[in-house]
Amino acid sequence: MSAILGTRLRREREELGITQDALAKGVGLSSEFISLLELGKRMPSLETLTALADYFRKDVSYFLKEKEETFKIILRAEGLDEKARAEIKKFKKYCEEYMHLEELTGRRLEPGPIYAYVSPERMADEERRRMGFGDEPIRDIFSLLELNGLHILRQPIPEKSNISGIFIFFEVERAAFALINSVQTIGQQALIAAHEYCHYLKDRNAGPIIDNPDIFIDEYVSLYHPREKFAQTFAVRFLIHPAKVKKIIDKDFHSKKLSFADVLYLKRYFGVSALAMLRTLKDLEYLSRSKFEEYQKLDPSPYEEVFFGKLAEEDRLRKGTKGVVFSSRLKNLALEAFQRKKISAEKLSRFLKRDKNKIKSLLGK
DNA sequence: AAACTTTTAAATGCGCAGTC
DNA sequence: GACTGCGCATTTAAAAGTTT
């Protein structure tokens, strides 16, 4: 009995969008037997397995070999220092706790659609349309993505570890998680979140993905895996819709030459990193190459503070971030689990990061 | 928009041949 | 006689359609 064969088989079949019956006809079996295989209650003969593998154009081993545990793959990645390792181990723990809470409350999120688009721009537009955003900026990307099935955990990983985000998909549980490095500015985090979301929509079956911060430097982006280039283009397009940029610049700036302050204004409007904003403006030809390079060298934070009073709330806080940032949804799940007496007050207080007596008195008894 | 009906997909019980 | 790979008949569950 092997659970892996069943899950793989089911996944392949569903990806083709066919029924058990259709598959059975295709490989000369009965649909009942397909059912048994998918349930992991029977093993096929070698002959049958070969027929199935052929049908899906896969190697037979694909259906047999238990894939190396997701986290082992990540932890084996080269160049991981001890601090990063420790955070990834914590990430694993948080993922498991998150899934456990979903199970306790019965609130499981169905994974979103899988896209096979050729163009990241089209995919981003389509996804915006599906969510009903038009060309408006997205205010709370983290919550939005969570509702669409990508669980978000934000944890601080030291800059020198060179990790900006991690995407993983638990095959059996059918749950996707993204770790966002919370040491980055909130704008960068938003971009990474959208980037991981693209992996989720497109590459969720390709194994875990570790993203490093270099993907943001457009000069070198072409050197990276095409999948990364795709995801990065998607992320920028998803967060900054060019039509909106055009509208603002035409209407409000009367198409004048953009100053650094204008760029920062737009950056704040879309809630992204300064670099992503600069890139977009350059690509849309609102900034010349030389201006782009000039602005790119500047550190936005002191300017932002002077031009707009203060940094975005979270950017000031993040300097002191020591631990994980749990999403509102996770906290909400924990609360529900507590109220239904499925977890202890101690455990709840760990998720909410508040004193348990305080929580208790607030909830009445 | 609830209550019932029909259709279809998936799961289960059972049994048959072949093998060890 | 116990076990395996499978099909047939039947049941269950979920989706789609219809009526009130």
CSV table of C-alpha atoms (C1' of nucleotides) in Angstrom, one decimal:
chain,number,residue,atom,x,y,z
A,1,MET,CA,0.0,0.0,0.0
A,2,SER,CA,1.5,3.3,-1.0
A,3,ALA,CA,-0.2,6.6,-0.4
A,4,ILE,CA,2.2,8.3,-2.8
A,5,LEU,CA,1.1,6.4,-5.9
A,6,GLY,CA,-2.5,7.3,-5.2
A,7,THR,CA,-1.9,11.0,-4.6
A,8,ARG,CA,0.3,11.3,-7.7
A,9,LEU,CA,-2.1,9.5,-9.8
A,10,ARG,CA,-5.0,11.6,-8.7
A,11,ARG,CA,-3.1,14.8,-9.2
A,12,GLU,CA,-2.0,13.8,-12.7
A,13,ARG,CA,-5.5,12.8,-13.6
A,14,GLU,CA,-7.1,16.0,-12.2
A,15,GLU,CA,-4.5,18.1,-13.9
A,16,LEU,CA,-5.7,16.7,-17.2
A,17,GLY,CA,-9.3,17.3,-16.1
A,18,ILE,CA,-10.5,13.8,-16.8
A,19,THR,CA,-12.7,11.4,-14.8
A,20,GLN,CA,-11.6,8.1,-13.4
A,21,ASP,CA,-13.7,6.5,-16.1
A,22,ALA,CA,-12.0,8.3,-18.9
A,23,LEU,CA,-8.6,7.4,-17.5
A,24,ALA,CA,-9.7,3.8,-17.1
A,25,LYS,CA,-10.8,3.6,-20.8
A,26,GLY,CA,-7.6,5.3,-21.8
A,27,VAL,CA,-5.4,2.6,-20.2
A,28,GLY,CA,-7.7,-0.3,-20.5
A,29,LEU,CA,-8.8,-0.7,-16.9
A,30,SER,CA,-12.0,-0.4,-15.0
A,31,SER,CA,-12.8,2.9,-13.2
A,32,GLU,CA,-13.3,1.0,-10.0
A,33,PHE,CA,-9.8,-0.1,-10.0
A,34,ILE,CA,-8.6,3.4,-10.7
A,35,SER,CA,-10.5,4.4,-7.6
A,36,LEU,CA,-8.8,1.8,-5.5
A,37,LEU,CA,-5.4,2.9,-6.8
A,38,GLU,CA,-6.1,6.5,-6.0
A,39,LEU,CA,-7.3,5.6,-2.6
A,40,GLY,CA,-4.1,3.8,-2.0
A,41,LYS,CA,-5.9,0.6,-1.3
A,42,ARG,CA,-4.4,-1.4,-4.1
A,43,MET,CA,-1.1,-1.6,-6.0
A,44,PRO,CA,-1.1,-2.0,-9.8
A,45,SER,CA,0.8,-4.7,-11.6
A,46,LEU,CA,4.0,-3.7,-13.2
A,47,GLU,CA,2.3,-3.9,-16.6
A,48,THR,CA,-0.6,-1.7,-15.5
A,49,LEU,CA,1.8,0.8,-13.8
A,50,THR,CA,3.7,1.1,-17.1
A,51,ALA,CA,0.5,1.7,-19.0
A,52,LEU,CA,-0.4,4.5,-16.5
A,53,ALA,CA,3.0,6.0,-16.6
A,54,ASP,CA,2.9,6.0,-20.4
A,55,TYR,CA,-0.5,7.6,-20.4
A,56,PHE,CA,0.8,10.5,-18.3
A,57,ARG,CA,4.1,10.6,-20.1
A,58,LYS,CA,5.9,10.1,-16.8
A,59,ASP,CA,8.6,7.7,-15.6
A,60,VAL,CA,7.2,4.8,-13.5
A,61,SER,CA,9.4,5.9,-10.7
A,62,TYR,CA,7.4,9.1,-10.5
A,63,PHE,CA,4.5,7.2,-9.1
A,64,LEU,CA,6.6,5.1,-6.7
A,65,LYS,CA,9.4,7.1,-5.2
A,66,GLU,CA,8.5,9.0,-2.1
A,67,LYS,CA,9.8,12.4,-2.8
A,68,GLU,CA,12.4,13.7,-0.5
A,69,GLU,CA,10.8,15.5,2.3
A,70,THR,CA,10.2,19.1,1.2
A,71,PHE,CA,12.1,20.7,4.1
A,72,LYS,CA,15.1,18.4,3.7
A,73,ILE,CA,15.5,19.8,0.2
A,74,ILE,CA,15.4,23.3,1.4
A,75,LEU,CA,17.8,22.7,4.3
A,76,ARG,CA,20.3,21.1,1.9
A,77,ALA,CA,20.5,24.2,-0.2
A,78,GLU,CA,24.1,25.5,-0.2
A,79,GLY,CA,25.2,28.6,1.5
A,80,LEU,CA,22.8,28.4,4.4
A,81,ASP,CA,24.2,29.7,7.6
A,82,GLU,CA,23.1,28.5,11.0
A,83,LYS,CA,20.7,31.4,11.6
A,84,ALA,CA,18.9,30.8,8.4
A,85,ARG,CA,18.7,27.1,9.1
A,86,ALA,CA,17.2,27.8,12.4
A,87,GLU,CA,14.6,30.1,10.9
A,88,ILE,CA,13.7,27.5,8.2
A,89,LYS,CA,13.2,24.9,10.9
A,90,LYS,CA,10.9,27.3,12.7
A,91,PHE,CA,9.1,27.9,9.4
A,92,LYS,CA,8.4,24.2,9.2
A,93,LYS,CA,7.0,24.2,12.7
A,94,TYR,CA,4.7,27.2,11.9
A,95,CYS,CA,3.5,25.6,8.7
A,96,GLU,CA,2.5,22.5,10.6
A,97,GLU,CA,0.8,24.5,13.4
A,98,TYR,CA,-1.0,26.5,10.8
A,99,MET,CA,-2.3,23.4,9.1
A,100,HIS,CA,-3.2,21.9,12.4
A,101,LEU,CA,-5.3,24.9,13.3
A,102,GLU,CA,-7.1,24.7,10.0
A,103,GLU,CA,-7.9,21.1,10.7
A,104,LEU,CA,-9.2,21.9,14.2
A,105,THR,CA,-11.5,24.6,12.9
A,106,GLY,CA,-12.4,22.9,9.7
A,107,ARG,CA,-11.4,26.0,7.8
A,108,ARG,CA,-9.3,24.7,5.0
A,109,LEU,CA,-8.5,26.9,1.9
A,110,GLU,CA,-8.9,25.3,-1.5
A,111,PRO,CA,-5.8,25.9,-3.6
A,112,GLY,CA,-6.3,28.5,-6.3
A,113,PRO,CA,-6.2,27.8,-10.1
A,114,ILE,CA,-3.1,26.6,-11.8
A,115,TYR,CA,-2.0,28.7,-14.7
A,116,ALA,CA,0.0,27.8,-17.7
A,117,TYR,CA,0.3,31.2,-19.3
A,118,VAL,CA,3.1,32.1,-21.6
A,119,SER,CA,3.2,35.7,-20.5
A,120,PRO,CA,3.5,36.9,-17.0
A,121,GLU,CA,1.8,40.2,-17.9
A,122,ARG,CA,-1.3,38.4,-19.1
A,123,MET,CA,-1.3,36.2,-16.1
A,124,ALA,CA,-1.1,39.1,-13.7
A,125,ASP,CA,-3.9,40.9,-15.5
A,126,GLU,CA,-6.1,37.9,-15.5
A,127,GLU,CA,-5.5,37.3,-11.8
A,128,ARG,CA,-6.3,41.0,-11.0
A,129,ARG,CA,-9.4,40.7,-13.0
A,130,ARG,CA,-10.4,37.4,-11.3
A,131,MET,CA,-10.1,39.2,-8.0
A,132,GLY,CA,-11.9,42.3,-9.2
A,133,PHE,CA,-9.2,44.9,-8.8
A,134,GLY,CA,-9.2,46.6,-12.2
A,135,ASP,CA,-6.0,48.8,-12.1
A,136,GLU,CA,-6.3,49.8,-8.5
A,137,PRO,CA,-3.4,49.3,-6.1
A,138,ILE,CA,-3.7,46.4,-3.7
A,139,ARG,CA,-3.7,47.5,-0.1
A,140,ASP,CA,-3.2,44.4,1.9
A,141,ILE,CA,-1.4,41.9,-0.3
A,142,PHE,CA,-0.7,39.5,2.5
A,143,SER,CA,-4.3,39.0,3.5
A,144,LEU,CA,-5.4,38.9,-0.1
A,145,LEU,CA,-3.0,36.1,-1.0
A,146,GLU,CA,-3.9,34.1,2.1
A,147,LEU,CA,-7.6,34.2,1.1
A,148,ASN,CA,-6.5,32.9,-2.3
A,149,GLY,CA,-4.8,29.9,-0.7
A,150,LEU,CA,-1.2,31.0,-0.2
A,151,HIS,CA,-0.4,30.9,3.5
A,152,ILE,CA,2.0,33.7,4.5
A,153,LEU,CA,4.5,33.6,7.3
A,154,ARG,CA,6.8,36.5,7.8
A,155,GLN,CA,10.0,35.8,9.7
A,156,PRO,CA,13.3,37.7,10.1
A,157,ILE,CA,16.3,36.1,8.4
A,158,PRO,CA,19.6,38.0,8.5
A,159,GLU,CA,20.4,39.9,5.4
A,160,LYS,CA,23.7,38.0,4.8
A,161,SER,CA,21.8,34.7,4.4
A,162,ASN,CA,20.6,36.0,1.1
A,163,ILE,CA,17.0,34.7,1.3
A,164,SER,CA,14.1,37.0,0.5
A,165,GLY,CA,11.4,34.4,0.3
A,166,ILE,CA,10.7,30.7,0.2
A,167,PHE,CA,7.8,28.9,-1.5
A,168,ILE,CA,6.7,25.4,-0.6
A,169,PHE,CA,3.7,23.2,-1.4
A,170,PHE,CA,2.7,20.3,0.7
A,171,GLU,CA,1.6,17.8,-1.8
A,172,VAL,CA,-0.5,15.5,0.4
A,173,GLU,CA,-2.1,18.3,2.4
A,174,ARG,CA,-2.5,20.4,-0.7
A,175,ALA,CA,-1.4,23.5,1.1
A,176,ALA,CA,0.9,26.2,-0.1
A,177,PHE,CA,3.1,28.3,2.2
A,178,ALA,CA,5.3,31.3,1.6
A,179,LEU,CA,8.0,32.5,4.0
A,180,ILE,CA,8.7,36.2,3.5
A,181,ASN,CA,11.8,37.7,5.0
A,182,SER,CA,10.5,40.4,7.3
A,183,VAL,CA,13.9,42.1,7.6
A,184,GLN,CA,13.2,43.7,4.2
A,185,THR,CA,11.1,46.9,3.8
A,186,ILE,CA,7.4,46.4,3.7
A,187,GLY,CA,7.5,47.3,0.0
A,188,GLN,CA,10.0,44.6,-0.8
A,189,GLN,CA,8.0,42.2,1.3
A,190,ALA,CA,4.9,42.9,-0.8
A,191,LEU,CA,6.8,42.3,-4.0
A,192,ILE,CA,8.2,39.0,-2.7
A,193,ALA,CA,4.7,38.0,-1.6
A,194,ALA,CA,3.4,38.6,-5.1
A,195,HIS,CA,6.5,36.8,-6.5
A,196,GLU,CA,5.8,33.7,-4.3
A,197,TYR,CA,2.2,33.9,-5.3
A,198,CYS,CA,3.3,33.5,-8.9
A,199,HIS,CA,5.2,30.3,-8.0
A,200,TYR,CA,2.1,29.2,-6.3
A,201,LEU,CA,-0.1,29.7,-9.4
A,202,LYS,CA,2.4,28.2,-11.8
A,203,ASP,CA,5.2,26.2,-10.2
A,204,ARG,CA,3.5,24.6,-7.2
A,205,ASN,CA,4.4,21.1,-8.3
A,206,ALA,CA,8.0,21.9,-9.1
A,207,GLY,CA,9.3,21.5,-5.6
A,208,PRO,CA,10.3,24.1,-3.0
A,209,ILE,CA,11.8,27.3,-4.2
A,210,ILE,CA,14.2,29.6,-2.4
A,211,ASP,CA,14.3,33.1,-3.7
A,212,ASN,CA,17.3,35.4,-3.1
A,213,PRO,CA,17.2,39.2,-3.2
A,214,ASP,CA,19.2,39.4,-6.4
A,215,ILE,CA,16.2,38.8,-8.5
A,216,PHE,CA,15.4,42.5,-8.1
A,217,ILE,CA,18.4,43.8,-9.9
A,218,ASP,CA,17.0,43.9,-13.4
A,219,GLU,CA,20.4,44.1,-15.1
A,220,TYR,CA,21.1,40.5,-14.1
A,221,VAL,CA,17.6,39.1,-14.0
A,222,SER,CA,18.1,37.4,-17.4
A,223,LEU,CA,20.8,35.3,-15.9
A,224,TYR,CA,18.4,33.7,-13.6
A,225,HIS,CA,16.1,30.8,-14.0
A,226,PRO,CA,13.4,31.8,-16.5
A,227,ARG,CA,10.9,30.8,-13.8
A,228,GLU,CA,12.3,33.6,-11.6
A,229,LYS,CA,12.2,36.2,-14.3
A,230,PHE,CA,8.6,35.2,-15.0
A,231,ALA,CA,7.6,35.5,-11.4
A,232,GLN,CA,9.3,38.8,-10.9
A,233,THR,CA,7.6,40.3,-14.0
A,234,PHE,CA,4.4,38.9,-12.7
A,235,ALA,CA,4.9,40.4,-9.2
A,236,VAL,CA,5.6,43.9,-10.4
A,237,ARG,CA,2.7,43.9,-12.9
A,238,PHE,CA,0.4,42.5,-10.3
A,239,LEU,CA,1.2,45.2,-7.7
A,240,ILE,CA,1.7,48.1,-10.1
A,241,HIS,CA,-0.8,48.2,-12.9
A,242,PRO,CA,0.7,50.3,-15.8
A,243,ALA,CA,-2.6,51.7,-16.7
A,244,LYS,CA,-2.9,53.3,-13.3
A,245,VAL,CA,0.6,54.7,-13.4
A,246,LYS,CA,-0.2,56.2,-16.7
A,247,LYS,CA,-3.4,57.7,-15.4
A,248,ILE,CA,-1.7,59.3,-12.4
A,249,ILE,CA,1.2,60.7,-14.4
A,250,ASP,CA,-1.0,62.1,-17.2
A,251,LYS,CA,-3.7,63.5,-14.9
A,252,ASP,CA,-1.8,64.7,-11.9
A,253,PHE,CA,1.8,65.2,-13.0
A,254,HIS,CA,0.8,66.4,-16.4
A,255,SER,CA,3.4,64.2,-17.9
A,256,LYS,CA,6.2,66.3,-16.5
A,257,LYS,CA,9.7,64.9,-15.8
A,258,LEU,CA,9.6,62.8,-12.6
A,259,SER,CA,11.6,63.9,-9.6
A,260,PHE,CA,12.8,61.5,-7.0
A,261,ALA,CA,10.0,62.7,-4.7
A,262,ASP,CA,7.4,61.8,-7.4
A,263,VAL,CA,8.9,58.4,-7.6
A,264,LEU,CA,8.6,58.0,-3.9
A,265,TYR,CA,5.1,59.3,-4.0
A,266,LEU,CA,4.1,56.6,-6.5
A,267,LYS,CA,6.1,54.0,-4.6
A,268,ARG,CA,4.0,54.7,-1.5
A,269,TYR,CA,0.8,54.8,-3.5
A,270,PHE,CA,1.3,51.3,-4.8
A,271,GLY,CA,2.9,50.1,-1.6
A,272,VAL,CA,6.0,48.6,-3.3
A,273,SER,CA,9.7,48.9,-3.0
A,274,ALA,CA,11.5,52.0,-4.5
A,275,LEU,CA,13.4,49.7,-6.9
A,276,ALA,CA,10.3,48.0,-8.3
A,277,MET,CA,8.7,51.4,-8.8
A,278,LEU,CA,11.8,52.8,-10.6
A,279,ARG,CA,12.0,49.7,-12.8
A,280,THR,CA,8.4,50.1,-13.8
A,281,LEU,CA,8.8,53.7,-14.6
A,282,LYS,CA,11.8,53.1,-16.6
A,283,ASP,CA,10.1,50.3,-18.6
A,284,LEU,CA,7.1,52.5,-19.2
A,285,GLU,CA,9.6,55.2,-20.4
A,286,TYR,CA,8.7,57.7,-17.8
A,287,LEU,CA,12.3,57.7,-16.7
A,288,SER,CA,15.4,57.8,-18.8
A,289,ARG,CA,18.1,55.3,-18.3
A,290,SER,CA,20.4,57.8,-16.8
A,291,LYS,CA,17.7,59.2,-14.4
A,292,PHE,CA,16.9,55.6,-13.4
A,293,GLU,CA,20.5,54.9,-12.6
A,294,GLU,CA,20.9,58.1,-10.7
A,295,TYR,CA,17.8,57.5,-8.5
A,296,GLN,CA,18.6,53.8,-8.1
A,297,LYS,CA,21.8,54.7,-6.2
A,298,LEU,CA,19.9,56.8,-3.6
A,299,ASP,CA,18.7,55.3,-0.3
A,300,PRO,CA,15.0,56.1,-0.3
A,301,SER,CA,14.4,56.0,3.5
A,302,PRO,CA,15.9,59.4,4.5
A,303,TYR,CA,14.2,61.1,1.6
A,304,GLU,CA,10.9,59.5,2.3
A,305,GLU,CA,11.1,60.6,5.9
A,306,VAL,CA,11.8,64.2,4.9
A,307,PHE,CA,9.3,64.3,2.1
A,308,PHE,CA,6.4,62.5,3.7
A,309,GLY,CA,6.9,62.9,7.4
A,310,LYS,CA,7.6,59.3,8.3
A,311,LEU,CA,8.3,55.9,7.0
A,312,ALA,CA,5.5,53.4,6.6
A,313,GLU,CA,4.6,52.2,10.0
A,314,GLU,CA,6.0,48.7,9.5
A,315,ASP,CA,9.2,49.9,8.0
A,316,ARG,CA,10.0,51.6,11.3
A,317,LEU,CA,9.0,48.6,13.3
A,318,ARG,CA,10.8,46.0,11.2
A,319,LYS,CA,14.2,47.2,12.4
A,320,GLY,CA,13.3,45.7,15.8
A,321,THR,CA,11.5,42.6,14.5
A,322,LYS,CA,12.8,39.6,16.3
A,323,GLY,CA,10.2,37.0,15.8
A,324,VAL,CA,7.7,35.7,13.3
A,325,VAL,CA,4.8,37.9,12.2
A,326,PHE,CA,1.6,35.8,12.2
A,327,SER,CA,-1.1,36.8,9.8
A,328,SER,CA,-4.5,38.0,11.0
A,329,ARG,CA,-6.0,34.8,9.5
A,330,LEU,CA,-3.7,32.6,11.6
A,331,LYS,CA,-4.6,34.6,14.7
A,332,ASN,CA,-8.3,34.3,13.8
A,333,LEU,CA,-8.0,30.6,13.4
A,334,ALA,CA,-6.2,30.3,16.8
A,335,LEU,CA,-9.0,32.3,18.4
A,336,GLU,CA,-11.7,30.1,17.0
A,337,ALA,CA,-9.8,27.0,18.0
A,338,PHE,CA,-9.5,28.4,21.5
A,339,GLN,CA,-13.2,29.4,21.7
A,340,ARG,CA,-14.1,25.9,20.6
A,341,LYS,CA,-11.8,24.6,23.4
A,342,LYS,CA,-9.5,22.8,21.0
A,343,ILE,CA,-6.4,24.6,22.1
A,344,SER,CA,-5.3,25.9,25.5
A,345,ALA,CA,-5.0,29.6,26.5
A,346,GLU,CA,-1.2,29.2,26.6
A,347,LYS,CA,-1.1,28.1,23.0
A,348,LEU,CA,-3.4,30.9,22.0
A,349,SER,CA,-1.3,33.5,23.8
A,350,ARG,CA,1.7,32.2,21.8
A,351,PHE,CA,-0.1,32.9,18.5
A,352,LEU,CA,-1.4,36.3,19.6
A,353,LYS,CA,1.8,37.2,21.5
A,354,ARG,CA,-0.1,38.6,24.3
A,355,ASP,CA,-0.4,37.8,28.0
A,356,LYS,CA,-2.9,34.9,28.4
A,357,ASN,CA,-4.6,36.5,31.4
A,358,LYS,CA,-5.2,39.6,29.4
A,359,ILE,CA,-6.8,37.6,26.6
A,360,LYS,CA,-8.9,35.7,29.1
A,361,SER,CA,-10.2,38.8,30.7
A,362,LEU,CA,-11.0,40.3,27.4
A,363,LEU,CA,-12.9,37.2,26.3
A,364,GLY,CA,-14.8,37.2,29.6
A,365,LYS,CA,-13.7,34.4,32.0
B,1,DA,C1',-33.8,30.3,-2.0
B,2,DA,C1',-35.5,26.1,-0.2
B,3,DA,C1',-37.0,21.4,-1.4
B,4,DC,C1',-37.0,17.9,-4.4
B,5,DT,C1',-35.3,15.1,-8.7
B,6,DT,C1',-32.1,13.5,-12.0
B,7,DT,C1',-27.4,12.7,-13.5
B,8,DT,C1',-22.8,11.5,-12.9
B,9,DA,C1',-18.5,10.4,-10.5
B,10,DA,C1',-16.4,7.8,-7.0
B,11,DA,C1',-16.3,4.3,-3.4
B,12,DT,C1',-17.4,-0.3,-1.7
B,13,DG,C1',-18.7,-5.3,-1.4
B,14,DC,C1',-18.0,-9.4,-3.5
B,15,DG,C1',-16.2,-12.9,-6.2
B,16,DC,C1',-13.2,-15.0,-9.7
B,17,DA,C1',-8.9,-16.6,-11.6
B,18,DG,C1',-4.1,-17.2,-10.9
B,19,DT,C1',0.0,-17.9,-7.9
B,20,DC,C1',2.6,-19.0,-3.9
C,1,DG,C1',-5.9,-21.7,2.0
C,2,DA,C1',-4.1,-17.0,1.8
C,3,DC,C1',-3.1,-13.4,-1.2
C,4,DT,C1',-3.1,-10.5,-5.5
C,5,DG,C1',-4.9,-8.0,-9.5
C,6,DC,C1',-8.7,-7.1,-11.4
C,7,DG,C1',-14.0,-6.6,-13.0
C,8,DC,C1',-19.1,-6.5,-12.1
C,9,DA,C1',-22.9,-4.8,-9.5
C,10,DT,C1',-24.3,-1.9,-6.2
C,11,DT,C1',-24.2,2.0,-2.9
C,12,DT,C1',-22.9,6.6,-1.7
C,13,DA,C1',-22.0,11.3,-2.5
C,14,DA,C1',-21.8,15.3,-5.0
C,15,DA,C1',-23.2,18.2,-8.8
C,16,DA,C1',-26.7,20.0,-11.9
C,17,DG,C1',-31.2,20.8,-13.0
C,18,DT,C1',-36.3,21.7,-11.8
C,19,DT,C1',-40.2,23.1,-9.3
C,20,DT,C1',-42.3,25.5,-5.8
